[in-house]
C-alpha positions as semicolon CSV with decimal commas, in nm:
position;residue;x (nm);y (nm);z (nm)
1;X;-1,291;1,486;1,620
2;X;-1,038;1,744;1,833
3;X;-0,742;1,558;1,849
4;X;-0,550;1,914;1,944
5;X;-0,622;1,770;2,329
6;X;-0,361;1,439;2,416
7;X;-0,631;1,326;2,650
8;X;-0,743;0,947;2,573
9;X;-1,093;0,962;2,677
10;X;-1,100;1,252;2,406
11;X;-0,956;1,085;2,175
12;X;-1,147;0,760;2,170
13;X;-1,501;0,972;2,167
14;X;-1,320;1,177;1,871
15;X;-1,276;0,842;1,742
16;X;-1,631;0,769;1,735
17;X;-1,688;1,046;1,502
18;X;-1,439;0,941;1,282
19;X;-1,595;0,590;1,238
20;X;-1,967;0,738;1,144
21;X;-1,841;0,995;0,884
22;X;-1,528;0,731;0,711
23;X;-1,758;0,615;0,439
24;X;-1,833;0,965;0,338
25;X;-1,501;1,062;0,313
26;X;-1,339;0,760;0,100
27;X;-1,621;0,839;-0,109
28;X;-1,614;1,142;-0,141
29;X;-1,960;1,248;-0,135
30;X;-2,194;1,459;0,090
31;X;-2,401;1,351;0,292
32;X;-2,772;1,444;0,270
33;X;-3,034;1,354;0,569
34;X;-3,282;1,100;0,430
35;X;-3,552;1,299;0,608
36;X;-3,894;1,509;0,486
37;X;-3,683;1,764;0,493
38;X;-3,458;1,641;0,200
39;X;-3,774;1,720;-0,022
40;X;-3,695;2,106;0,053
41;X;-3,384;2,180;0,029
42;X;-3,338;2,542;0,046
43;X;-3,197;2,745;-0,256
44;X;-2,871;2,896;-0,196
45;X;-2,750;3,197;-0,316
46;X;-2,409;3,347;-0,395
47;X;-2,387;3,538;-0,092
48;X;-2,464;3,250;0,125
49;X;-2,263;3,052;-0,047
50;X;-1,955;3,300;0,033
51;X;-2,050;3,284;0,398
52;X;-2,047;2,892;0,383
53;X;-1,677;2,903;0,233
54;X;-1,601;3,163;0,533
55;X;-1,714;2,923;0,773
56;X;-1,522;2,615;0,640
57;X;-1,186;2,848;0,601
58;X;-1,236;2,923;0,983
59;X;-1,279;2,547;1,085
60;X;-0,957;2,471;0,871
61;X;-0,761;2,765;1,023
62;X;-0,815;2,639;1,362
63;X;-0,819;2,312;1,339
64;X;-0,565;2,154;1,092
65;X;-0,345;2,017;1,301
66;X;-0,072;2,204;1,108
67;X;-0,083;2,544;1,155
68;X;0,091;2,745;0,909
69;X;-0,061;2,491;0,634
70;X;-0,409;2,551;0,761
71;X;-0,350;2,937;0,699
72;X;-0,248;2,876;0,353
73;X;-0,560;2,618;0,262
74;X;-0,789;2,842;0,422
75;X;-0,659;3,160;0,256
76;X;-0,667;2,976;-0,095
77;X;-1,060;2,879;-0,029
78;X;-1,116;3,233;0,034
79;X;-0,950;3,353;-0,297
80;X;-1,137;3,100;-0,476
81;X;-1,442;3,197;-0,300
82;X;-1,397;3,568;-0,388
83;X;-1,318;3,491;-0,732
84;X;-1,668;3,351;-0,788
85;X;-1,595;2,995;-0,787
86;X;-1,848;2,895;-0,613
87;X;-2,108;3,081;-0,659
88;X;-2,318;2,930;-0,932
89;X;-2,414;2,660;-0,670
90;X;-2,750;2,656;-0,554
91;X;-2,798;2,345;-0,422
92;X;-2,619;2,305;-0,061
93;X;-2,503;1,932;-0,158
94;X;-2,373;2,057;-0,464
95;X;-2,140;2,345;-0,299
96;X;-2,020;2,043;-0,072
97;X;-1,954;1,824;-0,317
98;X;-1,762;2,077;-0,458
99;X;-1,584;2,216;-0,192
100;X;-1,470;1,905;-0,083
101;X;-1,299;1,820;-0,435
102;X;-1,107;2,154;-0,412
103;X;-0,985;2,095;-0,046
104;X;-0,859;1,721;-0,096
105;X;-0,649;1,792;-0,354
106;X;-0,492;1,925;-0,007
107;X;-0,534;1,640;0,264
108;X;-0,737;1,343;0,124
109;X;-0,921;1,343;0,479
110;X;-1,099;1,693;0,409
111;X;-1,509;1,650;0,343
112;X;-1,745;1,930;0,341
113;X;-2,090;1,762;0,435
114;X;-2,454;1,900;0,376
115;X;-2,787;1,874;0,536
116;X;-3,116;1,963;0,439
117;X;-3,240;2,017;0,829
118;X;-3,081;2,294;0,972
119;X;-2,859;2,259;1,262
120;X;-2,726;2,486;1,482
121;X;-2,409;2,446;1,623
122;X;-2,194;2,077;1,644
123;X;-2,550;1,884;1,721
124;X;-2,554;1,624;1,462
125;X;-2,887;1,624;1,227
126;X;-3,173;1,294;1,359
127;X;-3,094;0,948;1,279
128;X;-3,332;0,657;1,193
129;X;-3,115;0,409;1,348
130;X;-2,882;0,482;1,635
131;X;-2,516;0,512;1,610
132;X;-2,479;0,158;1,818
133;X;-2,759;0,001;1,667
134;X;-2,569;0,069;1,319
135;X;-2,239;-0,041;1,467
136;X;-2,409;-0,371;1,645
137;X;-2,570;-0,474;1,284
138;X;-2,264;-0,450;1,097
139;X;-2,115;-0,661;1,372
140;X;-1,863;-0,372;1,482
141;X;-1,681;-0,392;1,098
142;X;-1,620;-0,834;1,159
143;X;-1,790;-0,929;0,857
144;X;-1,693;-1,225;0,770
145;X;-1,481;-1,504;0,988
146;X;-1,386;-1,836;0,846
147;X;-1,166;-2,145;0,766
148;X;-1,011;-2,153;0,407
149;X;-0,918;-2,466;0,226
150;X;-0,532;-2,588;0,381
151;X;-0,612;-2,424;0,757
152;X;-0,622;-2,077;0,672
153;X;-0,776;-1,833;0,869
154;X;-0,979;-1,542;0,664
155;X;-1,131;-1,167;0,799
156;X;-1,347;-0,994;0,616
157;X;-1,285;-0,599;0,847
158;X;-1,497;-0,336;0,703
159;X;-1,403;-0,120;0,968
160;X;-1,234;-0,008;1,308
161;X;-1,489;0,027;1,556
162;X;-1,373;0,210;1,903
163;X;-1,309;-0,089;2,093
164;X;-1,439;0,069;2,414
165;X;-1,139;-0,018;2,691
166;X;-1,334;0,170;2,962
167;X;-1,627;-0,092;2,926
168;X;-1,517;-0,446;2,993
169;X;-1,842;-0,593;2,846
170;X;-1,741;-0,340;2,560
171;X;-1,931;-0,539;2,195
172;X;-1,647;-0,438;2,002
173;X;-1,381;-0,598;2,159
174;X;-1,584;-0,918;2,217
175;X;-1,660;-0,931;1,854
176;X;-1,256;-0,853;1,798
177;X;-1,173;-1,093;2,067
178;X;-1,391;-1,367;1,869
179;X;-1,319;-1,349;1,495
180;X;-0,930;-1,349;1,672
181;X;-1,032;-1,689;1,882
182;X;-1,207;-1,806;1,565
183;X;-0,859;-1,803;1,385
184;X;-0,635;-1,939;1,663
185;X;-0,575;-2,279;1,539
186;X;-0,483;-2,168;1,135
187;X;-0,211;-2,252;0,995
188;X;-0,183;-1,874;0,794
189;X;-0,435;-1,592;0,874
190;X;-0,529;-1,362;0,586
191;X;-0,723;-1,032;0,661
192;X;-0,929;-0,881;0,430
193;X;-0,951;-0,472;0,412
194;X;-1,058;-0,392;0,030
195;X;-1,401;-0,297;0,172
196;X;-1,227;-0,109;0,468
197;X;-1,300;0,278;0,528
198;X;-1,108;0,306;0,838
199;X;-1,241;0,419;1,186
200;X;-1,049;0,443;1,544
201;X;-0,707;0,380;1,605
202;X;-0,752;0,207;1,907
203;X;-0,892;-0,106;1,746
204;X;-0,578;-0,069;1,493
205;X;-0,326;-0,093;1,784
206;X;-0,518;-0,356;1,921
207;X;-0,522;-0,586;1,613
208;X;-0,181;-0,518;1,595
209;X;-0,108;-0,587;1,888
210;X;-0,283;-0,987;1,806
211;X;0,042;-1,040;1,584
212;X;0,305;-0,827;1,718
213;X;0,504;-0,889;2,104
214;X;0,313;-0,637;2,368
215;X;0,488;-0,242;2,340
216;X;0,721;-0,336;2,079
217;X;0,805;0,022;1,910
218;X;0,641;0,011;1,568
219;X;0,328;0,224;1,652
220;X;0,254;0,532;1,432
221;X;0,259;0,852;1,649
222;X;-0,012;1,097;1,587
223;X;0,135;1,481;1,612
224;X;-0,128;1,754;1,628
225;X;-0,095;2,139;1,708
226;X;-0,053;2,036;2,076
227;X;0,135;1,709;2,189
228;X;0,079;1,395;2,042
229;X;-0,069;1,044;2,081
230;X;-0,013;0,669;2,009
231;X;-0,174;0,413;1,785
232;X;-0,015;0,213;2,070
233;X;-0,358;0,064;2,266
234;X;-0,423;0,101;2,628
235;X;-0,467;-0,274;2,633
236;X;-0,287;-0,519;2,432
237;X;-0,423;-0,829;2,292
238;X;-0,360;-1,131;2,572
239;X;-0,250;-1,417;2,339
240;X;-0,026;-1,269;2,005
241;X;0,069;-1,486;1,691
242;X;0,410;-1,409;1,647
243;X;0,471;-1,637;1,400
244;X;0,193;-1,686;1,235
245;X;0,147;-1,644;0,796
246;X;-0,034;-1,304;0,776
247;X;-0,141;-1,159;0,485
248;X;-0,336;-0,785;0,423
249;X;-0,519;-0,741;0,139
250;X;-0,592;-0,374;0,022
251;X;-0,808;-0,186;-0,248
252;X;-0,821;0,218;-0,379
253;X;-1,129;0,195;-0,108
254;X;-0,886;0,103;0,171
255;X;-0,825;0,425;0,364
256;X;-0,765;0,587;0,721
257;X;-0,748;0,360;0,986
258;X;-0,725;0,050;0,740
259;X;-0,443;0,204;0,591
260;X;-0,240;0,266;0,931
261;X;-0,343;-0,104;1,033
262;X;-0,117;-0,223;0,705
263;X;0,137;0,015;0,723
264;X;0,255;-0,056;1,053
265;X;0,226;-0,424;0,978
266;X;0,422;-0,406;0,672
267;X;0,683;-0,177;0,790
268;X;0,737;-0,388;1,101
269;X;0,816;-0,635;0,823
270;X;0,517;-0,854;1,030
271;X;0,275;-0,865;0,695
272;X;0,267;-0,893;0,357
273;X;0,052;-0,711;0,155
274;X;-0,125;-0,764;-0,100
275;X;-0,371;-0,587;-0,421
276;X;-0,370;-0,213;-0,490
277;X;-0,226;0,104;-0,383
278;X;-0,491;0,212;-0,104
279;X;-0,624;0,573;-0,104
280;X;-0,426;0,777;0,049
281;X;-0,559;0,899;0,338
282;X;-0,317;0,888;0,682
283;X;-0,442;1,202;0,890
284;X;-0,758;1,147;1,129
285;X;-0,956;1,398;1,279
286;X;-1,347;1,516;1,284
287;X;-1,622;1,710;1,160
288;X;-1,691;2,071;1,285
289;X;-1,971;2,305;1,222
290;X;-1,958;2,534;0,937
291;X;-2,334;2,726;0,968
292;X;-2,684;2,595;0,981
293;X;-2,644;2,335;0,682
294;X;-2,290;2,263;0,699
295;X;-2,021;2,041;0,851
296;X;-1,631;1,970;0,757
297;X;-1,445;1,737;0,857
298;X;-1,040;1,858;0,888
299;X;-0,746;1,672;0,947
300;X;-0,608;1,682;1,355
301;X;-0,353;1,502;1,319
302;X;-0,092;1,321;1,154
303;X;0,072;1,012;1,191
304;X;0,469;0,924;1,163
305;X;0,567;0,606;1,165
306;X;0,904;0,499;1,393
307;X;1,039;0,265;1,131
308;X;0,957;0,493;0,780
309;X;0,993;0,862;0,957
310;X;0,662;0,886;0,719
311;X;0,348;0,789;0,625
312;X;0,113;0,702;0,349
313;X;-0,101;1,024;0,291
314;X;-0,124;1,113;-0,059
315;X;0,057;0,823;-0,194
316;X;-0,121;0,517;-0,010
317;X;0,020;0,202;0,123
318;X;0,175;0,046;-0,164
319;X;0,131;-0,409;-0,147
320;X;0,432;-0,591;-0,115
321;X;0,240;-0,798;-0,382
322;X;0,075;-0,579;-0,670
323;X;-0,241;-0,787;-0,845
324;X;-0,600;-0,647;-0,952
325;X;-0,785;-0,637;-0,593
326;X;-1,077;-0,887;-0,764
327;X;-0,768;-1,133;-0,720
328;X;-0,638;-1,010;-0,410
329;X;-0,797;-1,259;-0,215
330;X;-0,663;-1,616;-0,412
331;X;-0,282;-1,451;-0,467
332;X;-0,306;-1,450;-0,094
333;X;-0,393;-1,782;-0,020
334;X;-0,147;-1,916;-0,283
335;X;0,123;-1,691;-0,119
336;X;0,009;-1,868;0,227
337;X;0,053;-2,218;0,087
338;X;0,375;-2,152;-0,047
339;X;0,514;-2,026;0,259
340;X;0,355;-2,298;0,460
341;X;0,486;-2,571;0,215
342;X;0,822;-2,477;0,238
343;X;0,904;-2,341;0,535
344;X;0,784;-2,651;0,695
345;X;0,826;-2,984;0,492
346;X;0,813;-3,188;0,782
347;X;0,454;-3,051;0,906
348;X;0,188;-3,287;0,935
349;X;-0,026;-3,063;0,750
350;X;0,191;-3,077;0,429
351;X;-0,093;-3,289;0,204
352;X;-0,374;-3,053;0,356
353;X;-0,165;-2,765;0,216
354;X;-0,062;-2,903;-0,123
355;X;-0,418;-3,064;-0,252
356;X;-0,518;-2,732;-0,135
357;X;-0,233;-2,544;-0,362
358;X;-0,294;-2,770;-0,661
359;X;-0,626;-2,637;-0,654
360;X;-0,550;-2,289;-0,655
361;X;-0,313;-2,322;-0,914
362;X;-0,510;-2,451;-1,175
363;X;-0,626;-2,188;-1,410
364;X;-0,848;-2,450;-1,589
365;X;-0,992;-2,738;-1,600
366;X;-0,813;-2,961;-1,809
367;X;-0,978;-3,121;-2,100
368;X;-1,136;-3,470;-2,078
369;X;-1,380;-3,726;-2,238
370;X;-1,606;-3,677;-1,911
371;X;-1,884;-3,907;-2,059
372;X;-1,659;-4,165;-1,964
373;X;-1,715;-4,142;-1,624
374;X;-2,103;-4,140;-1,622
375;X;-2,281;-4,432;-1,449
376;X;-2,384;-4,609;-1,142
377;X;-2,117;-4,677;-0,837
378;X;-2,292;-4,920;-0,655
379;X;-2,512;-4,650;-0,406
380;X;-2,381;-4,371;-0,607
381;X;-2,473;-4,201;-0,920
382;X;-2,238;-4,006;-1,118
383;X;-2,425;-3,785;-1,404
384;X;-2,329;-3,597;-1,698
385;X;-2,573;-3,263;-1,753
386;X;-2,450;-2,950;-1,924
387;X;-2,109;-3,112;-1,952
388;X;-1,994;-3,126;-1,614
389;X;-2,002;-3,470;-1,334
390;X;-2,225;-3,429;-1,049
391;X;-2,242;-3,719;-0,809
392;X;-2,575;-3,764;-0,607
393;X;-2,612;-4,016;-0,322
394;X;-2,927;-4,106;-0,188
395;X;-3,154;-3,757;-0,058
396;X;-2,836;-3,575;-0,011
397;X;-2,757;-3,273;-0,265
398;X;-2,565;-3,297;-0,587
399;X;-2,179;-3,251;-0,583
400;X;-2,002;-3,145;-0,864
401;X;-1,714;-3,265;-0,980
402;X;-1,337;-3,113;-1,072
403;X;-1,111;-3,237;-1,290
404;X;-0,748;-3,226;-1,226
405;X;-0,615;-3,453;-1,427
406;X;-0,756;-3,802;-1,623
407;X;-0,891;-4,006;-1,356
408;X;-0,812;-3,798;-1,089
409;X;-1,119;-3,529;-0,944
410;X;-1,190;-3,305;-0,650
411;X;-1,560;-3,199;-0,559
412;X;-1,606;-2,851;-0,593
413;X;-1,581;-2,698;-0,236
414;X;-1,412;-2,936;-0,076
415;X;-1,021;-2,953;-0,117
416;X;-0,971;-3,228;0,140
417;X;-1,156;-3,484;-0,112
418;X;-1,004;-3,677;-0,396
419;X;-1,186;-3,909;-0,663
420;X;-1,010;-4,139;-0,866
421;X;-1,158;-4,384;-1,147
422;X;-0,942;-4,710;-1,132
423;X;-0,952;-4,893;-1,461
424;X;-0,901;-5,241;-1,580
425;X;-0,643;-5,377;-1,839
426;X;-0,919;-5,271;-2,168
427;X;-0,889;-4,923;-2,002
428;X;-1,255;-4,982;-1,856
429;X;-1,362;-4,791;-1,566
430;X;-1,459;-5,036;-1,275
431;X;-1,437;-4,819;-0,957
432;X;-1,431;-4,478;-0,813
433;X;-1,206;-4,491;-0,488
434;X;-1,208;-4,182;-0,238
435;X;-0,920;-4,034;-0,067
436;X;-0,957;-3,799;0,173
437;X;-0,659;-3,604;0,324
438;X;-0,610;-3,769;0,640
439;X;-0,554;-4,124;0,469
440;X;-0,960;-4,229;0,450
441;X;-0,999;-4,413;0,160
442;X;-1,349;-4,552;0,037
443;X;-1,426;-4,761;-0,302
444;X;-1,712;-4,777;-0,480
445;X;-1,795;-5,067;-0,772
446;X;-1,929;-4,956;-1,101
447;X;-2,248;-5,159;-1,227
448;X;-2,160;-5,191;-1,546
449;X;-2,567;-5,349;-1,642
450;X;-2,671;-5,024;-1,518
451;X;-2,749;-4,777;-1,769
452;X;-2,611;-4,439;-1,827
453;X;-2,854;-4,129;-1,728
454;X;-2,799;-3,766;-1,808
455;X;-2,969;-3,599;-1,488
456;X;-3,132;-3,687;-1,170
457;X;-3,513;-3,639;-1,135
């Protein structure tokens, strides 16, 4: 991706390169074309494998989008490279692989990339499946949209796709502009990046700009060798939440774009963070041609940040809220209620957001006699098999039950539902009574002649 040219249209097709090559570079691996070719991969020798590291010192020399660093990178790659280092490699994805190690010790961004069928010049080796067929099945990076127990809003973003200003039937932006619409009524929104590799920061200033007032000056600025550019969007999203809960959550796999998404949120104080340090990757750019076989991807640009002076390469974003990413997701939501149940304790939502809470909060189930509660409820059945409640009603499918305190259940998946046993002065159980949040209440008598059955057939 040349980002050395402050022209937009350049940058947002440098952008699409950026979002085809991210998962290679978080991982750190070379690519190989899945092709007949792959099945002869030619055997390199030392010589060739000195040109390669020529080739890859030139791209870095006149590309990095700082200068006098790119003449000191790509003069250390040469020593190496004279020294012998890499010339046991015979294997071209092998060399890459190990080139890349050496140069992102330098900028995290840097990926040497390898493929079986030669290619001359920048033209890109065949692909099975188009670039915008790939995009369009992974739904442009909006994975997952939905409504959490208490109102909350949750996005599962695997990626920044180029939203595509220029076309107003762009897919991108519809899909951004519907996952967005999606969460417009929740009471918190909660966005989900662990999976996140990055991709174009057009799509990052336009999520942005979905929480944040239209040009307010917390965009990072991208400098290159000549001029700069803004993660500022050409468009701005039409209706922002200003106030709304919002919550980022971040893995060591969240990098690039997904790491300038949550750093200009959190330093615009607009976000709160939460999970790991992310990888540590802030400068975009693209992949150039490095011989027949070879690509590598070098840094353009690099971002600074109006409110830090900085940014986040090397070191990552680091969460307002530091937990083990597997729990990223459920420290969030409690965060969410929290904030929600005390910032407004008038709200008519308050129950939805505390039976929601209590739920959260419980690291176990607490013990109880659940035998006890075993029998028939005049059209419903309450079982006991493999020690946990399920209630069945008629043809519809089992529900299993939580306990949260004696007498008192939830059904699992369902925090707006309450069951409670209501028992007689011998401490017999003689009705289970439902509550659900908005003040329905239903009660059910137990048949005591009934007898007592482990499982439904």
């Amino acid at each position: 991706m040349k980002m050395n040219i402050p022209s937009r249209v350049k940058m947002e097709r440098s952008n699409r390169k950026v979002q085809n090559l991210w998962l290679a570079v978080v991982l750190g691996i070379s690519v190989q074309a899945f092709s007949a070719a792959a099945a002869n991969n030619p055997e390199f020798t030392p010589s060739q494998n000195r040109a390669t590291v020529a080739a890859v010192a030139t791209q870095i020399r006149e590309q990095y989008f700082d200068a006098d660093k790119a003449k000191q990178i790509a003069s250390e790659l040469e020593q190496q490279a004279a020294a012998g280092n890499f010339d046991q490699y015979r294997h071209g994805g092998e060399l890459a692989t190990a080139l890349s190690s050496t140069l992102r010790a330098k900028d995290n961004h840097f990926g040497v990339h390898y493929s079986a069928a030669a290619t001359e010049g920048a033209a890109p080796p065949a692909r099975s499946i188009s670039r915008q067929l790939n995009m369009q099945r992974q739904n442009f990076g909006f994975k997952r949209v939905e409504i959490l127990p208490g109102n909350i809003g949750y996005l599962a973003l695997e990626q920044f796709a180029n939203p595509g200003f220029d076309d107003p039937a762009s897919a991108a932006k519809v899909a951004a502009d519907n996952a967005l619409s999606f969460m417009a009524n929740s009471s918190a929104v909660i966005i989900d990046l662990r999976q996140n590799g990055g991709g174009s920061p057009e799509m990052v200033g336009y999520l942005v700009s979905a929480f944040t007032a239209a040009d307010a000056p917390i965009y990072n600025q991208f400098r290159q060798r000549q001029g700069s550019f803004s993660e500022a969007p050409s468009q701005f999203f039409a209706k922002p939440r200003l106030d709304v809960p919002l919550y980022l959550l971040i893995s060591g796999r969240s990098a690039s774009a997904a790491e300038g998404f949550s750093y200009t949120l959190q330093a615009a104080k607009r976000a709160t963070v939460v999970g790991e340090a992310s990888a540590g990757g802030a400068n975009p750019g693209g992949s150039f041609p490095a011989g027949a076989h070879f690509s590598v991807f070098v840094s353009t640009g690099s971002p600074v940040n109006p409110i830090t002076g900085s940014n986040w390469e090397g070191t990552g974003v680091m969460p307002d809220v530091v937990v083990p990413s597997t729990q990223a997701l459920t420290r969030a939501q409690q965060l969410a209620l929290s904030q929600l149940l005390s910032a407004q304790p008038t709200h008519p939502l308050q129950q939805v957001w505390r039976w929601a809470s209590e739920l959260l909060d419980m690291k176990e189930q607490p013990t109880i006699a659940t035998a006890d509660y075993a029998g028939q409820y005049q059209d419903l059945t309450i079982v006991l098999a493999n020690n946990r409640l399920a209630l069945h009603r008629g043809k519809r499918p089992p529900q299993y039950l939580q306990a949260l305190r004696p007498d008192l259940f939830a059904i699992e998946g369902l925090a707006d539902v309450r069951i409670r046993f209501d028992r007689d002065d011998k401490r017999q159980i003689k009705a289970a009574e439902f509550f659900t949040v908005d003040g329905f209440e239903q009660r059910f008598a137990r048949n005591v002649d009934q007898p007592v059955v482990s499982e439904i057939k």
